Coordinates of C-alpha atoms in Angstrom, one line a residue:
X1307 CA 10.3 21.6 -29.7
X1308 CA 7.7 20.8 -26.9
X1309 CA 7.7 17.9 -24.9
X1310 CA 4.2 16.8 -25.8
X1311 CA 5.2 16.5 -29.2
X1312 CA 8.8 14.5 -28.2
X1313 CA 7.0 12.2 -26.3
X1314 CA 4.4 11.1 -29.0
X1315 CA 7.1 10.9 -31.2
X1316 CA 9.0 8.1 -28.7
X1317 CA 5.9 6.8 -27.9
X1318 CA 5.2 6.1 -31.4
X1319 CA 8.5 4.7 -31.9
X1320 CA 8.4 2.4 -29.4
X1321 CA 4.7 1.2 -30.3
X1322 CA 6.3 0.7 -33.7
X1323 CA 9.4 -1.4 -32.2
X1324 CA 6.7 -3.8 -30.1
X1325 CA 4.5 -4.1 -32.9
X1326 CA 7.2 -5.3 -35.3
X1327 CA 8.5 -7.6 -32.5
X1328 CA 4.9 -8.9 -32.2
X1329 CA 4.2 -9.7 -35.9
X1330 CA 7.5 -11.5 -35.9
X1331 CA 6.5 -13.8 -33.2
X1332 CA 3.4 -14.3 -34.9
X1333 CA 5.0 -15.9 -37.7
X1334 CA 6.7 -18.6 -34.6
X1335 CA 3.7 -19.2 -33.2
X1336 CA 2.5 -22.0 -34.6
X1337 CA 1.5 -24.5 -31.5
X1338 CA -0.1 -24.5 -28.0
X1339 CA 3.2 -24.7 -26.5
X1340 CA 4.3 -21.6 -28.6
X1341 CA 1.3 -19.4 -27.7
X1342 CA 1.2 -20.3 -24.1
X1343 CA 4.7 -20.9 -23.2
X1344 CA 7.1 -19.2 -26.0
X1345 CA 8.0 -23.2 -27.2
X1346 CA 10.0 -23.0 -24.0
X1347 CA 12.7 -21.8 -26.3
X1348 CA 14.3 -18.8 -23.8
X1349 CA 17.3 -19.3 -22.0
X1350 CA 17.5 -18.1 -18.3
X1351 CA 19.1 -14.8 -18.9
X1352 CA 16.4 -13.8 -21.5
X1353 CA 13.8 -15.2 -19.0
X1354 CA 15.3 -13.4 -15.9
X1355 CA 15.2 -9.9 -18.0
X1356 CA 11.5 -10.7 -19.2
X1357 CA 10.6 -11.7 -15.3
X1358 CA 12.2 -8.6 -14.4
X1359 CA 10.1 -6.5 -17.5
X1360 CA 6.9 -8.5 -16.2
X1361 CA 7.2 -7.7 -12.4
X1362 CA 8.7 -4.0 -12.7
X1363 CA 5.2 -2.5 -13.7
X1364 CA 3.6 0.8 -13.6
X1365 CA 3.2 0.4 -10.0
X1366 CA 6.7 0.1 -9.3
X1367 CA 8.0 3.0 -11.6
X1368 CA 5.3 5.4 -10.7
X1369 CA 3.5 4.4 -7.7
X1370 CA 6.4 3.5 -5.5
X1371 CA 8.4 6.8 -6.6
X1372 CA 5.0 8.9 -6.1
X1373 CA 4.0 7.4 -2.9
X1374 CA 7.8 7.3 -1.5
X1375 CA 7.3 11.5 -2.6
X1376 CA 4.5 12.0 -0.6
X1377 CA 4.7 9.5 2.5
X1378 CA 8.7 9.2 3.2
X1379 CA 9.1 6.3 5.0
X1380 CA 6.0 4.7 5.0
X1381 CA 6.1 4.5 1.3
X1382 CA 9.8 3.1 1.4
X1383 CA 8.3 0.0 2.7
X1384 CA 7.0 -0.9 -0.7
X1385 CA 9.9 -0.7 -2.4
X1386 CA 11.3 -3.5 0.5
X1387 CA 8.0 -5.5 0.0
X1388 CA 8.5 -5.9 -3.1
X1389 CA 12.0 -7.0 -3.5
X1390 CA 11.9 -9.3 -0.2
X1391 CA 8.8 -11.2 -2.0
X1392 CA 11.2 -12.9 -4.4
X1393 CA 13.2 -14.3 -1.9
X1394 CA 9.8 -16.4 -1.4
X1395 CA 9.3 -16.9 -4.9
X1396 CA 12.9 -18.0 -5.4
X1397 CA 13.3 -20.9 -2.2
X1398 CA 9.1 -22.3 -2.4
X1399 CA 8.1 -21.8 -6.0
X1400 CA 9.8 -20.9 -8.7
X1401 CA 11.8 -24.4 -9.8
X1402 CA 9.1 -26.6 -8.4
X1403 CA 6.4 -24.7 -10.3
X1404 CA 8.4 -25.1 -14.0
X1405 CA 9.0 -28.9 -12.9
X1406 CA 5.3 -29.6 -12.3
X1407 CA 3.3 -27.7 -14.9
X1408 CA 2.6 -27.2 -18.2
X1409 CA 1.2 -24.1 -19.1
X1410 CA -0.5 -22.4 -16.4
X1411 CA -0.7 -22.9 -12.2
X1412 CA -4.0 -25.1 -12.2
X1413 CA -1.6 -27.9 -14.4
X1414 CA 0.2 -28.3 -10.7
X1415 CA -3.0 -28.5 -8.7
X1416 CA -5.0 -30.6 -10.9
X1417 CA -2.7 -33.3 -11.3
X1418 CA -2.9 -35.0 -8.0
X1419 CA -7.0 -34.3 -7.7
X1420 CA -10.2 -33.8 -9.4
X1421 CA -9.2 -31.9 -12.4
X1422 CA -12.7 -30.1 -12.9
X1423 CA -13.2 -28.3 -9.4
X1424 CA -9.7 -27.3 -8.9
X1425 CA -9.2 -26.1 -12.4
X1426 CA -12.4 -24.1 -12.3
X1427 CA -11.1 -22.5 -9.5
X1428 CA -8.0 -21.8 -10.3
X1429 CA -9.0 -19.9 -13.6
X1430 CA -11.3 -18.1 -11.7
X1431 CA -8.5 -16.8 -8.9
X1432 CA -6.0 -16.2 -12.2
X1433 CA -8.8 -14.2 -13.7
X1434 CA -9.5 -12.1 -10.7
X1435 CA -5.9 -11.2 -9.8
X1436 CA -4.8 -10.3 -13.1
X1437 CA -8.0 -8.2 -13.3
X1438 CA -6.9 -6.1 -10.4
X1439 CA -3.2 -5.6 -11.5
X1440 CA -4.7 -4.8 -15.0
X1441 CA -6.5 -2.2 -13.5
X1442 CA -3.2 -0.8 -12.0
X1443 CA -1.6 -0.3 -14.8
X1444 CA -4.8 1.4 -16.7
X1445 CA -4.7 3.8 -14.5
X1446 CA -1.2 4.4 -14.5
X1447 CA -1.2 4.8 -18.2
X1448 CA -4.1 7.3 -17.7
X1449 CA -1.7 9.7 -15.2
X1450 CA 1.0 9.4 -17.4
X1451 CA 0.0 10.0 -20.8
X1452 CA -2.4 12.7 -19.4
X1453 CA 1.1 14.6 -18.0
X1454 CA 3.2 14.1 -20.9
X1455 CA 0.6 15.1 -23.6
X1456 CA -0.8 17.6 -21.6
X1457 CA -4.2 16.0 -21.3
X1458 CA -5.9 16.8 -18.3
X1459 CA -9.7 16.2 -18.7
X1460 CA -11.5 12.8 -17.7
X1461 CA -12.3 12.4 -21.2
X1462 CA -8.7 12.8 -22.5
X1463 CA -7.4 10.2 -19.7
X1464 CA -10.3 7.8 -20.6
X1465 CA -9.3 7.9 -24.3
X1466 CA -5.7 7.1 -23.2
X1467 CA -7.0 4.1 -21.4
X1468 CA -8.6 2.4 -23.9
X1469 CA -6.1 3.0 -26.4
X1470 CA -3.4 1.1 -24.0
X1471 CA -6.3 -1.7 -23.6
X1472 CA -6.4 -2.0 -27.1
X1473 CA -2.8 -2.3 -27.6
X1474 CA -2.0 -5.0 -25.0
X1475 CA -5.1 -6.9 -27.0
X1476 CA -2.9 -6.8 -30.1
X1477 CA 0.5 -8.0 -28.7
X1478 CA -1.5 -10.9 -26.8
X1479 CA -3.3 -11.8 -29.3
X1480 CA -0.7 -11.5 -32.3
X1481 CA 2.0 -12.7 -30.5
X1482 CA 1.3 -14.9 -28.0
X1483 CA 4.2 -15.6 -25.6
X1484 CA 6.7 -15.0 -27.5
X1485 CA 5.5 -11.7 -28.9
X1486 CA 5.2 -10.9 -25.3
X1487 CA 8.5 -11.9 -23.8
X1488 CA 10.3 -10.4 -26.4
X1489 CA 8.6 -6.5 -25.3
X1490 CA 8.9 -7.3 -21.9
X1491 CA 12.5 -7.8 -22.4
X1492 CA 13.3 -4.6 -24.3
X1493 CA 11.1 -3.1 -21.7
X1494 CA 13.4 -4.4 -18.7
X1495 CA 16.5 -2.8 -20.6
X1496 CA 15.0 0.8 -21.1
X1497 CA 13.5 0.9 -17.7
X1498 CA 16.5 -0.2 -16.5
X1499 CA 18.6 2.5 -18.3
X1500 CA 16.1 5.1 -17.6
X1501 CA 15.6 4.6 -13.8
X1502 CA 19.5 4.2 -13.5
X1503 CA 20.3 7.7 -15.7
X1504 CA 17.9 9.6 -13.0
X1505 CA 19.5 7.9 -10.3
X1506 CA 22.9 9.2 -11.2
X1507 CA 21.7 12.7 -11.9
X1508 CA 19.6 13.1 -8.4
X1509 CA 22.4 11.9 -6.8
X1510 CA 25.0 13.6 -8.7
X1511 CA 23.0 17.0 -7.5
X1512 CA 23.5 16.2 -4.0
X1513 CA 27.2 15.3 -4.1
X1514 CA 26.6 11.6 -3.9
X1515 CA 25.6 12.0 -0.1
X1516 CA 22.4 10.3 0.5
X1517 CA 22.1 12.4 3.9
X1518 CA 21.6 15.6 2.0
X1519 CA 19.1 14.3 -0.4
X1520 CA 16.9 12.5 2.7
X1521 CA 17.0 16.3 4.6
X1522 CA 16.3 18.2 1.6
X1523 CA 13.1 15.8 1.1
X1524 CA 12.0 16.1 4.2
X1525 CA 12.0 19.8 4.1
X1526 CA 10.1 19.9 0.9
X1527 CA 7.8 17.4 2.0
X1528 CA 6.1 20.1 4.5
X1529 CA 6.3 17.8 6.9
X1530 CA 9.5 17.4 7.8
X1531 CA 9.3 16.1 11.5
X1532 CA 7.2 13.1 10.4
X1533 CA 8.4 12.4 6.8
X1534 CA 11.5 10.5 7.6
X1535 CA 9.9 8.3 10.6
X1536 CA 7.0 5.5 10.1
X1537 CA 3.4 6.9 10.5
X1538 CA 3.4 9.3 7.9
X1539 CA 0.8 7.4 6.0
X1540 CA -0.4 4.2 8.1
X1541 CA -0.7 4.8 11.8
X1542 CA -1.5 8.3 12.5
X1543 CA -3.2 9.4 15.6
X1544 CA -6.9 9.1 13.5
X1545 CA -6.1 6.0 12.3
X1546 CA -4.8 4.8 15.4
X1547 CA -4.1 0.8 16.0
X1548 CA -5.9 0.3 12.7
X1549 CA -3.4 2.0 10.8
X1550 CA -0.5 0.2 12.3
X1551 CA -2.3 -3.2 11.3
X1552 CA -3.1 -2.0 8.1
X1553 CA 1.2 -1.5 7.5
X1554 CA 1.7 -5.1 8.8
X1555 CA -1.1 -6.4 6.1
X1556 CA 0.2 -5.0 3.4
X1557 CA 3.5 -6.1 4.6
X1558 CA 2.3 -9.7 4.4
X1559 CA 0.6 -9.2 1.0
X1560 CA 3.3 -7.7 -0.8
X1561 CA 5.8 -10.5 0.3
X1562 CA 3.9 -13.2 -0.1
X1563 CA 1.9 -12.4 -2.9
X1564 CA 4.7 -12.3 -5.7
X1565 CA 4.6 -16.5 -5.4
X1566 CA 0.8 -16.2 -6.3
X1567 CA 1.2 -14.0 -9.2
X1568 CA -0.3 -15.9 -12.4
X1569 CA 1.7 -14.0 -14.8
X1570 CA 4.7 -14.5 -13.0
X1571 CA 4.6 -18.0 -12.4
X1572 CA 3.5 -18.9 -16.1
X1573 CA 7.2 -17.3 -16.9
X1574 CA 8.8 -20.1 -15.3
X1575 CA 7.4 -22.3 -18.5
X1576 CA 9.3 -20.6 -20.7
X1577 CA 12.6 -22.1 -20.0
X1578 CA 13.7 -25.9 -21.0
X1579 CA 15.0 -26.7 -18.0
X1580 CA 15.0 -26.4 -14.3
X1581 CA 18.8 -25.4 -14.2
X1582 CA 17.6 -22.4 -16.6
X1583 CA 14.3 -22.1 -14.3
X1584 CA 16.7 -21.4 -11.3
X1585 CA 19.1 -19.3 -13.4
X1586 CA 16.3 -16.9 -14.6
X1587 CA 15.1 -16.1 -10.9
X1588 CA 18.6 -15.0 -10.1
X1589 CA 18.9 -12.8 -13.3
X1590 CA 15.5 -11.4 -11.9
X1591 CA 16.2 -10.7 -8.6
X1592 CA 19.2 -9.3 -9.3
X1593 CA 17.5 -7.0 -12.2
X1594 CA 14.5 -6.3 -9.8
X1595 CA 16.6 -6.0 -6.3
X1596 CA 18.9 -3.1 -8.4
X1597 CA 16.0 -1.3 -9.5
X1598 CA 14.0 -1.3 -6.2
X1599 CA 17.0 0.4 -4.6
X1600 CA 17.1 3.0 -7.3
X1601 CA 13.5 3.9 -6.6
X1602 CA 14.2 4.6 -3.7
X1603 CA 16.3 7.5 -4.9
X1604 CA 13.7 8.4 -7.4
X1605 CA 10.6 9.0 -4.9
X1606 CA 13.2 10.6 -2.1
X1607 CA 14.3 12.7 -5.1
X1608 CA 11.1 13.9 -6.5
X1609 CA 10.4 14.9 -3.0
X1610 CA 13.8 17.2 -2.9
X1611 CA 13.4 18.7 -6.2
X1612 CA 9.9 18.7 -7.0
X1613 CA 8.1 18.8 -3.5
X1614 CA 5.2 16.7 -2.3
X1615 CA 2.8 19.6 -2.9
X1616 CA 3.9 20.1 -6.8
X1617 CA 3.6 16.5 -7.1
X1618 CA 0.1 16.4 -5.5
X1619 CA -1.1 19.3 -7.3
X1620 CA -0.6 17.0 -10.5
X1621 CA -1.9 13.9 -9.2
X1622 CA -3.4 13.4 -5.9
X1623 CA -2.1 9.9 -5.9
X1624 CA 1.3 10.9 -6.5
X1625 CA 2.0 8.7 -9.9
X1626 CA 3.6 11.6 -11.9
X1627 CA 6.2 12.0 -9.3
X1628 CA 8.8 10.1 -11.5
X1629 CA 8.5 12.0 -14.6
X1630 CA 7.9 15.3 -13.0
X1631 CA 11.3 15.0 -11.1
X1632 CA 12.9 13.8 -14.5
X1633 CA 11.9 17.3 -16.2
X1634 CA 13.1 19.0 -13.3
X1635 CA 16.2 17.1 -12.7
X1636 CA 16.8 17.2 -16.6
X1637 CA 16.5 21.4 -16.3
X1638 CA 19.0 21.5 -13.4
X1639 CA 21.8 20.2 -15.3
X1640 CA 20.6 20.8 -19.3
X1641 CA 18.4 23.4 -19.3
X1642 CA 14.8 23.6 -20.4
X1643 CA 15.6 21.7 -23.6
X1644 CA 17.1 18.8 -21.5
X1645 CA 14.1 18.7 -19.3
X1646 CA 12.0 18.5 -22.1
X1647 CA 13.8 15.6 -23.5
X1648 CA 14.3 13.7 -20.2
X1649 CA 10.9 14.1 -19.2
X1650 CA 9.7 12.3 -22.6
X1651 CA 12.1 10.0 -22.5
X1652 CA 11.1 8.9 -19.2
X1653 CA 7.6 9.0 -20.1
X1654 CA 8.2 6.6 -22.8
X1655 CA 9.8 4.1 -20.7
X1656 CA 7.0 4.4 -18.8
X1657 CA 4.6 3.6 -21.3
X1658 CA 6.9 0.9 -22.2
X1659 CA 6.6 -0.4 -18.7
X1660 CA 2.9 -0.1 -19.0
X1661 CA 2.3 -2.0 -22.0
X1662 CA 4.7 -4.9 -21.3
X1663 CA 3.1 -5.6 -18.0
X1664 CA -0.6 -5.3 -19.3
X1665 CA 0.5 -8.0 -22.1
X1666 CA 1.6 -10.2 -19.5
X1667 CA -1.4 -9.9 -17.6
X1668 CA -4.0 -10.5 -20.2
X1669 CA -2.0 -13.3 -21.8
X1670 CA -2.1 -15.2 -18.1
X1671 CA -5.8 -14.5 -17.7
X1672 CA -6.7 -15.6 -21.2
X1673 CA -4.5 -18.9 -21.3
X1674 CA -6.3 -19.5 -17.9
X1675 CA -9.5 -19.3 -19.3
X1676 CA -8.6 -21.3 -22.2
X1677 CA -6.7 -23.9 -21.4
X1678 CA -8.0 -24.5 -17.6
X1679 CA -11.7 -23.4 -17.9
X1680 CA -12.5 -23.9 -21.7
X1681 CA -10.2 -27.0 -22.8
X1682 CA -10.6 -29.1 -19.5
X1683 CA -13.8 -28.1 -17.5
X1684 CA -16.4 -27.2 -20.7
X1685 CA -14.7 -29.4 -23.0
X1686 CA -13.4 -32.3 -20.8
X1687 CA -10.0 -32.2 -22.6
X1688 CA -11.8 -33.2 -26.0
X1689 CA -10.5 -30.0 -27.6
X1690 CA -7.6 -29.3 -30.2
X1691 CA -4.4 -27.0 -29.7
X1692 CA -6.0 -24.9 -32.6
X1693 CA -9.5 -24.4 -30.9
X1694 CA -7.6 -23.7 -27.8
X1695 CA -5.3 -21.1 -28.9
X1696 CA -8.2 -19.3 -31.1
X1697 CA -10.3 -19.4 -27.4
X1698 CA -7.4 -17.7 -25.6
X1699 CA -7.2 -15.1 -28.2
X1700 CA -10.9 -14.0 -28.0
X1701 CA -10.9 -14.3 -24.3
X1702 CA -8.2 -11.7 -24.3
X1703 CA -10.6 -9.6 -26.2
X1704 CA -12.9 -9.9 -23.4
X1705 CA -10.6 -9.3 -20.3
X1706 CA -9.0 -6.4 -22.2
X1707 CA -12.4 -4.7 -22.3
X1708 CA -13.2 -5.5 -18.4
X1709 CA -10.1 -3.8 -17.7
X1710 CA -10.6 -0.7 -19.6
X1711 CA -13.8 -0.1 -17.8
X1712 CA -12.3 -1.1 -14.3
X1713 CA -9.5 1.2 -15.4
X1714 CA -11.4 4.3 -16.2
X1715 CA -13.4 3.8 -12.6
X1716 CA -10.4 3.9 -10.8
X1717 CA -8.1 6.6 -12.1
X1718 CA -8.2 8.7 -8.9
X1719 CA -6.4 5.7 -7.1
X1720 CA -2.6 5.8 -6.6
X1721 CA -1.0 2.5 -8.9
X1722 CA 1.2 1.1 -6.2
X1723 CA -1.9 0.6 -3.7
X1724 CA -4.3 -1.0 -6.6
X1725 CA -1.3 -3.3 -7.2
X1726 CA -1.0 -4.5 -3.1
X1727 CA -4.3 -4.9 -3.4
X1728 CA -3.8 -7.4 -6.3
X1729 CA -1.1 -8.9 -4.3
X1730 CA -3.3 -9.6 -1.3
X1731 CA -5.9 -12.1 -3.5
X1732 CA -3.1 -13.8 -5.0
X1733 CA -1.5 -14.6 -1.4
X1734 CA -5.1 -15.2 -0.1
X1735 CA -6.1 -17.4 -2.8
X1736 CA -3.7 -18.8 -5.0
X1737 CA -0.4 -19.5 -2.4
X1738 CA -1.9 -21.6 0.0
X1739 CA -3.4 -24.1 -2.6
X1740 CA 0.1 -24.5 -4.3
X1741 CA 2.4 -24.8 -1.3
X1742 CA -0.4 -27.3 -0.1
X1743 CA -0.5 -28.9 -3.3
X1744 CA 3.6 -29.3 -3.5
X1745 CA 4.5 -29.8 0.3
X1746 CA 1.3 -31.7 2.0
X1747 CA 0.9 -35.6 1.1
X1748 CA -3.2 -35.1 2.5
X1749 CA -3.9 -32.4 0.3
X1750 CA -6.5 -32.9 -1.8
X1751 CA -9.7 -31.7 -4.2
X1752 CA -11.7 -30.4 -1.8
X1753 CA -8.6 -28.5 0.2
X1754 CA -7.5 -27.2 -3.0
X1755 CA -11.1 -25.9 -3.7
X1756 CA -11.1 -24.6 -0.2
X1757 CA -8.5 -22.9 -0.2
X1758 CA -8.7 -21.1 -3.4
X1759 CA -12.0 -19.7 -2.9
X1760 CA -11.8 -19.5 1.0
X1761 CA -8.7 -17.1 0.1
X1762 CA -10.4 -15.0 -2.9
X1763 CA -14.0 -14.5 -1.5
X1764 CA -12.5 -13.5 2.1
X1765 CA -10.2 -11.0 0.5
X1766 CA -12.6 -9.9 -2.1
X1767 CA -15.5 -9.1 0.2
X1768 CA -12.9 -7.3 2.9
X1769 CA -11.9 -4.8 -0.1
X1770 CA -15.6 -4.5 -1.2
X1771 CA -16.4 -3.5 3.0
X1772 CA -13.4 -1.6 3.3
X1773 CA -12.5 2.4 2.7
X1774 CA -11.0 1.4 -0.5
X1775 CA -14.5 1.5 -2.0
X1776 CA -16.7 3.6 0.3
X1777 CA -16.0 6.1 2.9
X1778 CA -13.4 7.5 2.6
X1779 CA -12.1 10.9 0.3
X1780 CA -9.9 8.4 -2.1
X1781 CA -12.6 5.6 -2.0
X1782 CA -13.8 4.3 -5.6
X1783 CA -17.5 5.3 -4.4
X1784 CA -17.1 8.7 -2.9
X1785 CA -20.5 9.5 -2.2
X1786 CA -21.6 6.4 -0.2
X1787 CA -20.3 4.8 3.2
X1788 CA -20.8 0.9 3.5
X1789 CA -17.5 0.4 5.0
X1790 CA -17.3 -1.7 8.4
X1791 CA -13.6 -3.1 7.7
X1792 CA -11.0 -0.5 8.9
X1793 CA -7.9 -1.7 7.0
X1794 CA -7.4 -0.9 3.3
X1795 CA -4.9 -4.0 2.6
X1796 CA -7.1 -7.3 3.6
X1797 CA -4.1 -9.8 3.9
X1798 CA -3.8 -10.0 7.7
X1799 CA -7.3 -11.5 7.8
X1800 CA -7.7 -13.1 4.3
X1801 CA -4.3 -14.9 3.9
X1802 CA -4.8 -17.1 7.1
X1803 CA -8.4 -17.4 6.2
X1804 CA -6.8 -18.9 3.2
X1805 CA -4.5 -21.5 4.8
X1806 CA -7.2 -22.5 7.2
X1807 CA -10.2 -22.9 5.0
X1808 CA -7.6 -25.6 2.8
X1809 CA -6.6 -27.4 5.9
X1810 CA -10.2 -27.5 6.9
X1811 CA -11.5 -28.9 3.6
X1812 CA -8.4 -31.3 3.4
X1813 CA -9.4 -32.7 6.5
X1814 CA -13.1 -33.1 6.2
X1815 CA -12.8 -35.4 3.2
X1816 CA -11.0 -38.5 3.1
X1817 CA -9.8 -38.3 -0.5
X1818 CA -6.0 -39.1 -0.6
X1819 CA -3.7 -40.5 -3.7
X1820 CA -0.4 -41.3 -2.2
X1821 CA 1.1 -42.2 -5.6
X1822 CA 0.3 -39.2 -7.4
X1823 CA 1.6 -37.5 -4.7
X1824 CA 5.0 -39.4 -5.0
X1825 CA 5.0 -38.7 -8.9
X1826 CA 4.4 -35.0 -8.5
X1827 CA 7.3 -35.2 -5.8
X1828 CA 9.8 -36.5 -7.7
X1829 CA 8.7 -34.1 -11.0
X1830 CA 8.6 -30.9 -8.8
X1831 CA 12.3 -32.0 -7.6
X1832 CA 13.5 -33.5 -10.6
X1833 CA 11.7 -32.2 -13.8
X1834 CA 11.2 -35.6 -15.3
X1835 CA 8.1 -36.0 -17.3
X1836 CA 6.9 -32.4 -16.1
X1837 CA 5.6 -31.4 -20.0
X1838 CA 2.9 -34.2 -19.4
X1839 CA 2.0 -33.2 -16.0
X1840 CA -1.0 -31.4 -16.9
X1841 CA -2.7 -34.2 -19.1
X1842 CA -3.9 -36.9 -16.4

């Protein structure tokens, strides 16, 4: 049986399973709380698995393995950055957000401030961050399915991206948060199982000797002297100081961005108590921590057993490294049939990963549009729950269509790199507003709007005028060059600008509501009255 046929069968089985879950969830979704927050009915363990399923994206599985296989030590920093980021989310945001809000990030910000301008800014930021993240998942889908089904043409990959986009829209429109959460739980179990299996086989191949694995990876990389030391991707002689600064900028974006990601923040609203919120984050950290340790073996294993040259030939950005490793290690232990089966299994797991994450992202952005922009900005709160949920479903179609188009345009980019840009935008705009709102008494409407727009606009402008968009071989626009900002990741500039804009905006406005801050302080620490927080 050819790998293409086996992969197709496994894809269809997973799609059938998840569509069944989605239809079941649709029958349980009767209110806005059901659609947005799954009726707050998930336990800490269930939500922890779902957080892991939401966070361990195509960037984690495909992009990081690829970037480690091609760039060695510099790629390894992606794994560490994504992992350390969860400590920031746990210590500063998770429980406080759950206690203070209702459905979206804007509920927390709008409670003690003028709601319309704050909700507008938060809604715009949520949609922009989600689309950046969606873009990465779409690119991963095109590369993955192209490899597994033997699709090499750009037109074939384009139809793959369209197919994934249509599926994610169905999950969100039909199943809401309940359906999306159960898809993410199933995906987390599958992904951890698949990654652990490949890791054990790779380590077994080298007698569980990490030194032997790293040595072989360096030897097969084509650059044995540079592969295991900093500087192969960032800080090369051609890049000079800009490359080293770019690496620091990347680290800042990864570590600080998680606490500002809208699709992660809304997961904290699906549990009934603050205790469950803490438990879900601890479970999430455990799952995610183990997974990112596994990605190190996957990346270096791909370099050792497949070779960097072959990986780059299959996909210049390295997004197919993990599936190629699965095929190579399967053939090594079980022959050609084993390689085919393992490739198909890992491909199906990666496909599940993409579908689960895009569903979560689409839900976050469509919820923000309907709950923040439509219900509270356009309709000023005069809207029924049924109407609000209908608008959320319609907006999921629009956001899905935008993600499909952008995914087609960005097919040649590394997905881990694209996700890092989403993290930079989240850390620059959302995080300053959230932290100021939770911890600074003097913070006000002008400060919140300034922080969100200041960070968001600065990050986007720097990306537009960076090598990401023009002036480099891997740019989105290859035939033009209007780049003047030398860094690929804007975080080192845009994150401080977001905090500075929030501080300046606050100081220039005399607005201050001490009573509201006292109330939200009690809510954030105790959870008392949390579900009414967004009604003010």
